[in-house]
Amino acid sequence: MKIAVLTSGGDAPGMNAAIRTVAVTGAGRGHEVLGIRHGYAGLLRGDVLRLDAHAVDNITRMGGTILGSSRCLEMMRPDGQAQARAQLAALGIEALVVIGGNGSLTGAHVLAKDSPCKIVGIPASIDNDVGHTGLAIGVDTAVNTIVEACDRIADTARAHRRVFLVEVMGRKCGFLAMRAGLAAEAEAIVFGEDHLSEDALVERLRGVLRKCFGPDSFKNRALIVRSEGLDLPPGRLAARLNEHLAEDAPGADLRETVLGHVVRGGNPTALDRVLAMRLAYAAVVCAEMGVSDVMLSWEPAFPAGKRTPDPSVWIVPIAEVLEETARMLDGTSEIVKSRLKLLEKVQDLLAF
Ligand code: F6P
């Protein structure tokens, strides 16, 4: 077969491990493997390269994506989708592996319709906002990066008796803030999914500050990890907390740090590398079997789709992935409800 692979949307550490596995597994099983540069934008231009052993040597440990990525607006329009199908046919591509998040998988699902080319998706998004997968490629590395940054910030916060508001990525999904906040021993974790009003949120955080800096507290710092998806700009939250800081946290001051794209870069953790390899291996096997319009998923909390011989890897129709992703974004998904329930139970213990 002629198999092509592309990376699309926000890059995620571990994408290179997946690219290399598609290339090596594909070649090892007798296929020709092409890489498409810059995601769907490159596909529209027919911008491809041969992924031979040299092209993918030593890339497993690298962050980013050697193929480049893009958020391609043309793919959202019928004429762009028609052009992508035409390019796949012109290049003779029989199977396409799409590595990316929600938008990229939406593109994959559209392409799979009326196309002889088999389309197989692999979830990659540091936000962990892709439905029916326990983890997407890049999440574990991003969590570890945030934890390391928070550990450093906690040192300086303690030295200066400070409140720190640390914003982490996660456009509409608070998972990174939740997991990293717990691991970093944050005193509070705030995210958009619980839809607290601004006043209720400020009141809750003022309570945390009073606890951390009260006369009986041994704490000299308060680390508040907030998700980018919170519907309240960081400056605004800081200003609201500052209004009462002298009263809530006598002698303390407040600083903000936005980690931003720092969270998306860096060498992937061993978990991200191995997860990417196992998903990519299964993707090649799926393509050989003629399966299309599916995504390989990693240890889903609420199993959906079919098992594969790899006990951690499941095959889920992309249509179901997209439906569950929409439920995650509107808060009706069971996985989001269970995350919120857990966080609700532990919130009061964080500033203990
Ligand atoms: O890839 C996901 C993500 O990193 C989100 O967490 C963030 O909101 C967004 O991408 C940033 O996108 P861009 O790099 O296009 O600004």
Short mmCIF file of C-alpha atoms and ligand atoms in Angstrom, two decimals:
data_model
loop_
_atom_site.label_atom_id
_atom_site.label_comp_id
_atom_site.label_asym_id
_atom_site.label_seq_id
_atom_site.Cartn_x
_atom_site.Cartn_y
_atom_site.Cartn_z
CA MET A 1 0.00 0.00 0.00
CA LYS A 2 0.94 3.65 -0.28
CA ILE A 3 0.40 5.05 3.21
CA ALA A 4 0.65 8.75 4.10
CA VAL A 5 0.81 10.39 7.50
CA LEU A 6 0.18 13.98 8.56
CA THR A 7 0.13 15.93 11.80
CA SER A 8 -2.50 18.63 12.20
CA GLY A 9 -3.69 21.25 14.70
CA GLY A 10 -1.69 22.13 17.79
CA ASP A 11 1.49 20.07 17.89
CA ALA A 12 1.90 17.66 20.79
CA PRO A 13 5.04 15.99 22.19
CA GLY A 14 5.00 12.38 21.00
CA MET A 15 3.79 13.16 17.47
CA ASN A 16 7.25 12.31 16.13
CA ALA A 17 7.20 8.92 17.83
CA ALA A 18 3.91 8.23 16.04
CA ILE A 19 5.29 9.43 12.67
CA ARG A 20 8.36 7.23 13.04
CA THR A 21 6.29 4.21 13.99
CA VAL A 22 4.03 4.62 10.95
CA ALA A 23 7.16 4.90 8.77
CA VAL A 24 9.07 2.01 10.28
CA THR A 25 6.08 -0.33 10.70
CA GLY A 26 4.85 0.54 7.22
CA ALA A 27 8.22 -0.08 5.57
CA GLY A 28 8.77 -3.23 7.64
CA ARG A 29 5.46 -4.61 6.39
CA GLY A 30 6.21 -3.83 2.75
CA HIS A 31 4.42 -0.50 2.26
CA GLU A 32 5.58 2.78 0.82
CA VAL A 33 5.22 5.56 3.42
CA LEU A 34 4.92 9.28 2.64
CA GLY A 35 4.84 12.20 5.04
CA ILE A 36 2.61 15.18 4.27
CA ARG A 37 4.10 18.51 5.37
CA HIS A 38 2.11 21.08 7.38
CA GLY A 39 -1.05 19.05 7.91
CA TYR A 40 -4.07 19.49 5.67
CA ALA A 41 -2.58 22.71 4.23
CA GLY A 42 0.27 20.61 2.81
CA LEU A 43 -2.14 17.97 1.53
CA LEU A 44 -4.01 20.63 -0.45
CA ARG A 45 -0.71 21.61 -2.10
CA GLY A 46 0.46 18.01 -2.55
CA ASP A 47 3.51 18.78 -0.38
CA VAL A 48 4.88 15.32 0.44
CA LEU A 49 8.19 13.63 1.23
CA ARG A 50 9.27 10.00 1.39
CA LEU A 51 9.54 8.85 4.98
CA ASP A 52 12.49 6.49 4.67
CA ALA A 53 14.59 5.24 7.59
CA HIS A 54 16.92 8.25 7.38
CA ALA A 55 14.06 10.79 7.48
CA VAL A 56 12.73 9.42 10.76
CA ASP A 57 15.98 8.45 12.47
CA ASN A 58 16.35 9.65 16.06
CA ILE A 59 13.09 11.64 16.11
CA THR A 60 11.25 9.73 18.86
CA ARG A 61 12.76 11.92 21.55
CA MET A 62 11.96 15.23 19.82
CA GLY A 63 9.07 17.52 20.68
CA GLY A 64 6.99 19.27 18.01
CA THR A 65 6.52 17.47 14.70
CA ILE A 66 9.12 16.99 11.98
CA LEU A 67 6.31 17.20 9.41
CA GLY A 68 5.05 20.57 10.60
CA SER A 69 1.42 21.30 11.35
CA SER A 70 -1.32 23.81 10.58
CA ARG A 71 -4.84 24.78 11.47
CA CYS A 72 -6.25 24.66 7.94
CA LEU A 73 -9.39 26.73 7.43
CA GLU A 74 -9.84 25.55 3.81
CA MET A 75 -10.53 22.03 5.11
CA MET A 76 -13.68 23.36 6.76
CA ARG A 77 -15.12 24.24 3.33
CA PRO A 78 -16.52 21.75 0.79
CA ASP A 79 -14.18 23.02 -1.97
CA GLY A 80 -11.13 22.48 0.27
CA GLN A 81 -12.35 18.98 1.17
CA ALA A 82 -12.86 18.16 -2.53
CA GLN A 83 -9.35 19.37 -3.27
CA ALA A 84 -7.94 17.21 -0.47
CA ARG A 85 -9.71 14.12 -1.87
CA ALA A 86 -8.41 14.95 -5.34
CA GLN A 87 -4.84 15.25 -4.03
CA LEU A 88 -5.09 11.91 -2.23
CA ALA A 89 -6.21 10.31 -5.50
CA ALA A 90 -3.54 12.11 -7.58
CA LEU A 91 -0.79 11.02 -5.18
CA GLY A 92 -2.13 7.45 -5.21
CA ILE A 93 -2.47 7.40 -1.43
CA GLU A 94 -4.42 4.35 -0.28
CA ALA A 95 -4.38 5.02 3.46
CA LEU A 96 -3.98 8.27 5.39
CA VAL A 97 -3.03 8.41 9.07
CA VAL A 98 -4.17 11.70 10.65
CA ILE A 99 -2.49 12.60 13.94
CA GLY A 100 -4.28 15.44 15.72
CA GLY A 101 -7.12 16.66 17.91
CA ASN A 102 -10.78 17.50 17.49
CA GLY A 103 -10.53 19.72 14.38
CA SER A 104 -8.11 17.34 12.68
CA LEU A 105 -10.34 14.33 13.33
CA THR A 106 -13.34 16.27 12.05
CA GLY A 107 -11.39 16.77 8.81
CA ALA A 108 -10.49 13.06 8.76
CA HIS A 109 -14.14 12.07 9.17
CA VAL A 110 -15.23 14.32 6.31
CA LEU A 111 -12.44 12.99 4.06
CA ALA A 112 -13.39 9.39 4.78
CA LYS A 113 -16.80 9.95 3.16
CA ASP A 114 -16.85 9.09 -0.53
CA SER A 115 -13.15 8.38 -0.59
CA PRO A 116 -11.48 5.10 -1.58
CA CYS A 117 -8.57 6.12 0.66
CA LYS A 118 -8.69 4.55 4.15
CA ILE A 119 -8.54 7.19 6.88
CA VAL A 120 -7.28 6.33 10.35
CA GLY A 121 -6.98 8.85 13.19
CA ILE A 122 -4.64 9.01 16.17
CA PRO A 123 -5.58 11.40 19.00
CA ALA A 124 -2.96 14.04 19.74
CA SER A 125 -3.80 17.14 21.76
CA ILE A 126 -2.18 18.31 24.96
CA ASP A 127 -5.63 19.45 26.18
CA ASN A 128 -6.93 15.84 26.49
CA ASP A 129 -10.20 16.97 24.99
CA VAL A 130 -10.64 14.16 22.46
CA GLY A 131 -13.59 11.87 23.15
CA HIS A 132 -13.31 8.16 23.98
CA THR A 133 -9.60 8.11 24.69
CA GLY A 134 -8.13 8.06 28.18
CA LEU A 135 -5.12 10.00 26.97
CA ALA A 136 -4.15 11.72 23.76
CA ILE A 137 -0.55 12.02 22.60
CA GLY A 138 1.18 14.93 24.39
CA VAL A 139 -0.97 15.11 27.51
CA ASP A 140 1.45 13.34 29.83
CA THR A 141 4.39 15.49 28.73
CA ALA A 142 2.34 18.68 29.12
CA VAL A 143 1.27 17.65 32.63
CA ASN A 144 4.88 16.96 33.60
CA THR A 145 6.03 20.30 32.16
CA ILE A 146 3.39 22.14 34.19
CA VAL A 147 4.28 20.26 37.36
CA GLU A 148 7.95 21.11 36.95
CA ALA A 149 7.11 24.79 36.37
CA CYS A 150 4.79 24.85 39.39
CA ASP A 151 7.43 23.23 41.60
CA ARG A 152 9.83 26.03 40.65
CA ILE A 153 7.21 28.70 41.21
CA ALA A 154 6.33 27.19 44.57
CA ASP A 155 9.95 27.61 45.71
CA THR A 156 10.01 31.32 44.98
CA ALA A 157 6.44 31.77 46.23
CA ARG A 158 7.38 30.31 49.62
CA ALA A 159 10.51 32.46 49.82
CA HIS A 160 8.46 35.64 49.35
CA ARG A 161 5.17 34.73 51.04
CA ARG A 162 3.26 35.03 47.80
CA VAL A 163 0.09 34.02 46.11
CA PHE A 164 0.75 32.74 42.58
CA LEU A 165 -1.85 32.45 39.87
CA VAL A 166 -0.46 30.07 37.26
CA GLU A 167 -2.38 29.78 34.00
CA VAL A 168 -1.95 26.62 31.96
CA MET A 169 -3.15 25.73 28.46
CA GLY A 170 -6.43 23.95 27.83
CA ARG A 171 -8.66 25.91 25.51
CA LYS A 172 -11.98 24.46 26.62
CA CYS A 173 -10.85 21.62 28.83
CA GLY A 174 -9.52 21.91 32.38
CA PHE A 175 -7.85 18.50 32.44
CA LEU A 176 -4.26 19.85 32.39
CA ALA A 177 -5.01 22.23 35.27
CA MET A 178 -6.74 19.48 37.23
CA ARG A 179 -4.11 16.78 36.88
CA ALA A 180 -1.06 19.04 37.13
CA GLY A 181 -2.60 21.07 39.95
CA LEU A 182 -3.09 17.94 42.04
CA ALA A 183 0.41 16.67 41.30
CA ALA A 184 1.99 20.06 42.11
CA GLU A 185 0.15 20.27 45.46
CA ALA A 186 -1.68 23.43 44.40
CA GLU A 187 -3.85 25.05 47.04
CA ALA A 188 -6.61 25.63 44.48
CA ILE A 189 -7.44 24.52 40.95
CA VAL A 190 -9.83 26.55 38.82
CA PHE A 191 -11.35 25.66 35.46
CA GLY A 192 -14.32 26.55 33.30
CA GLU A 193 -16.27 23.31 33.48
CA ASP A 194 -17.97 24.02 36.81
CA HIS A 195 -19.41 27.30 35.47
CA LEU A 196 -18.98 29.15 38.79
CA SER A 197 -19.98 32.80 38.63
CA GLU A 198 -17.14 35.32 38.96
CA ASP A 199 -18.28 36.30 42.45
CA ALA A 200 -18.60 32.69 43.63
CA LEU A 201 -15.12 31.90 42.31
CA VAL A 202 -13.58 34.95 43.96
CA GLU A 203 -15.28 34.07 47.26
CA ARG A 204 -13.98 30.51 47.07
CA LEU A 205 -10.43 31.68 46.38
CA ARG A 206 -10.60 34.30 49.12
CA GLY A 207 -11.49 31.46 51.50
CA VAL A 208 -8.42 29.55 50.30
CA LEU A 209 -6.18 32.60 50.86
CA ARG A 210 -7.56 33.15 54.38
CA LYS A 211 -6.82 29.50 55.13
CA CYS A 212 -3.28 29.64 53.71
CA PHE A 213 -2.26 32.93 55.33
CA GLY A 214 -4.37 32.91 58.49
CA PRO A 215 -2.80 33.16 61.95
CA ASP A 216 -2.81 29.38 62.45
CA SER A 217 -1.36 28.53 59.06
CA PHE A 218 2.18 27.32 58.59
CA LYS A 219 1.91 27.94 54.85
CA ASN A 220 3.84 30.75 53.26
CA ARG A 221 2.40 30.48 49.82
CA ALA A 222 -0.72 29.79 47.85
CA LEU A 223 -0.44 28.21 44.44
CA ILE A 224 -3.57 28.60 42.35
CA VAL A 225 -3.51 26.71 39.05
CA ARG A 226 -6.05 28.06 36.59
CA SER A 227 -7.04 26.70 33.25
CA GLU A 228 -6.93 28.86 30.14
CA GLY A 229 -10.54 27.77 29.55
CA LEU A 230 -11.78 29.71 32.59
CA ASP A 231 -14.18 32.37 31.39
CA LEU A 232 -12.38 35.15 33.26
CA PRO A 233 -9.18 36.84 32.08
CA PRO A 234 -6.18 36.27 34.39
CA GLY A 235 -5.71 40.00 35.01
CA ARG A 236 -9.32 40.32 36.14
CA LEU A 237 -9.08 37.46 38.63
CA ALA A 238 -5.83 38.88 40.03
CA ALA A 239 -7.39 42.33 40.36
CA ARG A 240 -10.40 40.92 42.23
CA LEU A 241 -8.18 38.98 44.64
CA ASN A 242 -5.88 41.96 45.12
CA GLU A 243 -8.81 44.10 46.30
CA HIS A 244 -8.96 42.07 49.52
CA LEU A 245 -5.42 40.73 49.74
CA ALA A 246 -4.32 42.81 52.74
CA GLU A 247 -7.28 41.46 54.68
CA ASP A 248 -7.19 37.82 53.43
CA ALA A 249 -3.43 37.32 53.29
CA PRO A 250 -1.73 39.94 55.46
CA GLY A 251 1.84 40.61 54.36
CA ALA A 252 1.51 38.57 51.17
CA ASP A 253 1.49 39.79 47.61
CA LEU A 254 0.25 38.23 44.40
CA ARG A 255 1.93 37.41 41.11
CA GLU A 256 0.72 35.86 37.88
CA THR A 257 2.46 33.54 35.45
CA VAL A 258 0.98 32.42 32.15
CA LEU A 259 2.83 29.30 31.03
CA GLY A 260 1.36 29.48 27.51
CA HIS A 261 3.15 27.60 24.75
CA VAL A 262 5.92 26.45 27.11
CA VAL A 263 3.43 23.72 28.02
CA ARG A 264 3.25 22.43 24.44
CA GLY A 265 6.95 21.99 23.74
CA GLY A 266 9.71 19.76 25.01
CA ASN A 267 10.86 16.18 24.69
CA PRO A 268 8.04 13.69 25.16
CA THR A 269 7.90 11.56 28.29
CA ALA A 270 8.40 7.82 27.97
CA LEU A 271 4.64 7.34 28.36
CA ASP A 272 3.89 9.69 25.45
CA ARG A 273 6.47 7.97 23.27
CA VAL A 274 5.22 4.45 23.96
CA LEU A 275 1.54 5.42 23.74
CA ALA A 276 2.22 7.11 20.38
CA MET A 277 4.09 4.05 19.11
CA ARG A 278 1.37 1.61 20.12
CA LEU A 279 -1.42 3.74 18.61
CA ALA A 280 0.56 4.26 15.39
CA TYR A 281 1.37 0.56 15.05
CA ALA A 282 -2.34 -0.25 15.40
CA ALA A 283 -3.14 2.46 12.81
CA VAL A 284 -0.99 0.76 10.18
CA VAL A 285 -2.57 -2.62 10.93
CA CYS A 286 -6.06 -1.07 10.69
CA ALA A 287 -5.20 0.46 7.30
CA GLU A 288 -4.02 -2.95 6.07
CA MET A 289 -7.28 -4.50 7.23
CA GLY A 290 -9.20 -1.95 5.17
CA VAL A 291 -10.77 -0.29 8.21
CA SER A 292 -11.54 3.40 7.66
CA ASP A 293 -13.07 6.41 9.44
CA VAL A 294 -11.84 5.15 12.82
CA MET A 295 -9.60 6.47 15.57
CA LEU A 296 -7.28 4.41 17.75
CA SER A 297 -7.88 5.21 21.39
CA TRP A 298 -5.79 4.71 24.53
CA GLU A 299 -7.32 3.10 27.64
CA PRO A 300 -10.74 4.79 27.51
CA ALA A 301 -12.29 5.27 30.98
CA PHE A 302 -15.70 4.26 29.61
CA PRO A 303 -14.83 1.78 26.87
CA ALA A 304 -16.33 2.37 23.45
CA GLY A 305 -15.62 0.71 20.12
CA LYS A 306 -13.67 -2.52 19.72
CA ARG A 307 -10.64 -3.99 21.41
CA THR A 308 -7.43 -4.65 19.49
CA PRO A 309 -4.83 -7.31 20.32
CA ASP A 310 -3.06 -4.55 22.32
CA PRO A 311 -5.03 -4.42 25.61
CA SER A 312 -4.56 -0.62 25.92
CA VAL A 313 -5.64 0.22 22.36
CA TRP A 314 -9.24 0.40 21.13
CA ILE A 315 -10.75 1.17 17.71
CA VAL A 316 -13.58 3.72 17.76
CA PRO A 317 -15.51 5.11 14.77
CA ILE A 318 -14.51 8.77 14.36
CA ALA A 319 -18.20 9.74 14.28
CA GLU A 320 -18.55 8.43 17.86
CA VAL A 321 -15.33 10.18 18.91
CA LEU A 322 -16.66 13.50 17.61
CA GLU A 323 -20.02 13.05 19.35
CA GLU A 324 -18.30 12.32 22.66
CA THR A 325 -15.91 15.24 22.14
CA ALA A 326 -18.93 17.53 21.72
CA ARG A 327 -20.38 16.15 24.98
CA MET A 328 -17.05 16.81 26.70
CA LEU A 329 -17.17 20.40 25.53
CA ASP A 330 -20.78 20.99 26.59
CA GLY A 331 -20.27 19.22 29.93
CA THR A 332 -22.72 16.35 29.42
CA SER A 333 -20.04 13.68 29.02
CA GLU A 334 -19.72 11.11 31.82
CA ILE A 335 -15.96 11.55 31.87
CA VAL A 336 -16.25 15.30 32.47
CA LYS A 337 -18.89 14.71 35.17
CA SER A 338 -16.61 12.22 36.91
CA ARG A 339 -13.64 14.63 36.79
CA LEU A 340 -15.79 17.37 38.31
CA LYS A 341 -17.11 15.06 41.02
CA LEU A 342 -13.58 14.10 42.00
CA LEU A 343 -12.36 17.69 42.05
CA GLU A 344 -15.40 18.78 44.08
CA LYS A 345 -14.52 16.17 46.71
CA VAL A 346 -10.90 17.26 47.02
CA GLN A 347 -11.15 21.07 46.54
CA ASP A 348 -11.54 21.75 50.25
CA LEU A 349 -8.61 19.51 51.09
CA LEU A 350 -6.16 21.24 48.77
CA ALA A 351 -5.39 24.12 51.11
CA PHE A 352 -5.32 21.85 54.14
O1 F6P B 1 -3.25 22.44 21.02
C1 F6P B 1 -4.12 22.86 21.99
C2 F6P B 1 -3.76 24.24 22.41
O2 F6P B 1 -2.43 24.26 22.86
C3 F6P B 1 -4.68 24.84 23.45
O3 F6P B 1 -4.36 24.45 24.77
C4 F6P B 1 -4.52 26.32 23.21
O4 F6P B 1 -5.66 27.02 23.61
C5 F6P B 1 -4.31 26.39 21.73
O5 F6P B 1 -3.83 25.13 21.31
C6 F6P B 1 -3.36 27.45 21.27
O6 F6P B 1 -3.32 27.45 19.89
P1 F6P B 1 -2.31 28.30 19.02
O7 F6P B 1 -0.96 27.67 19.18
O8 F6P B 1 -2.85 28.18 17.64
O9 F6P B 1 -2.33 29.68 19.58
#
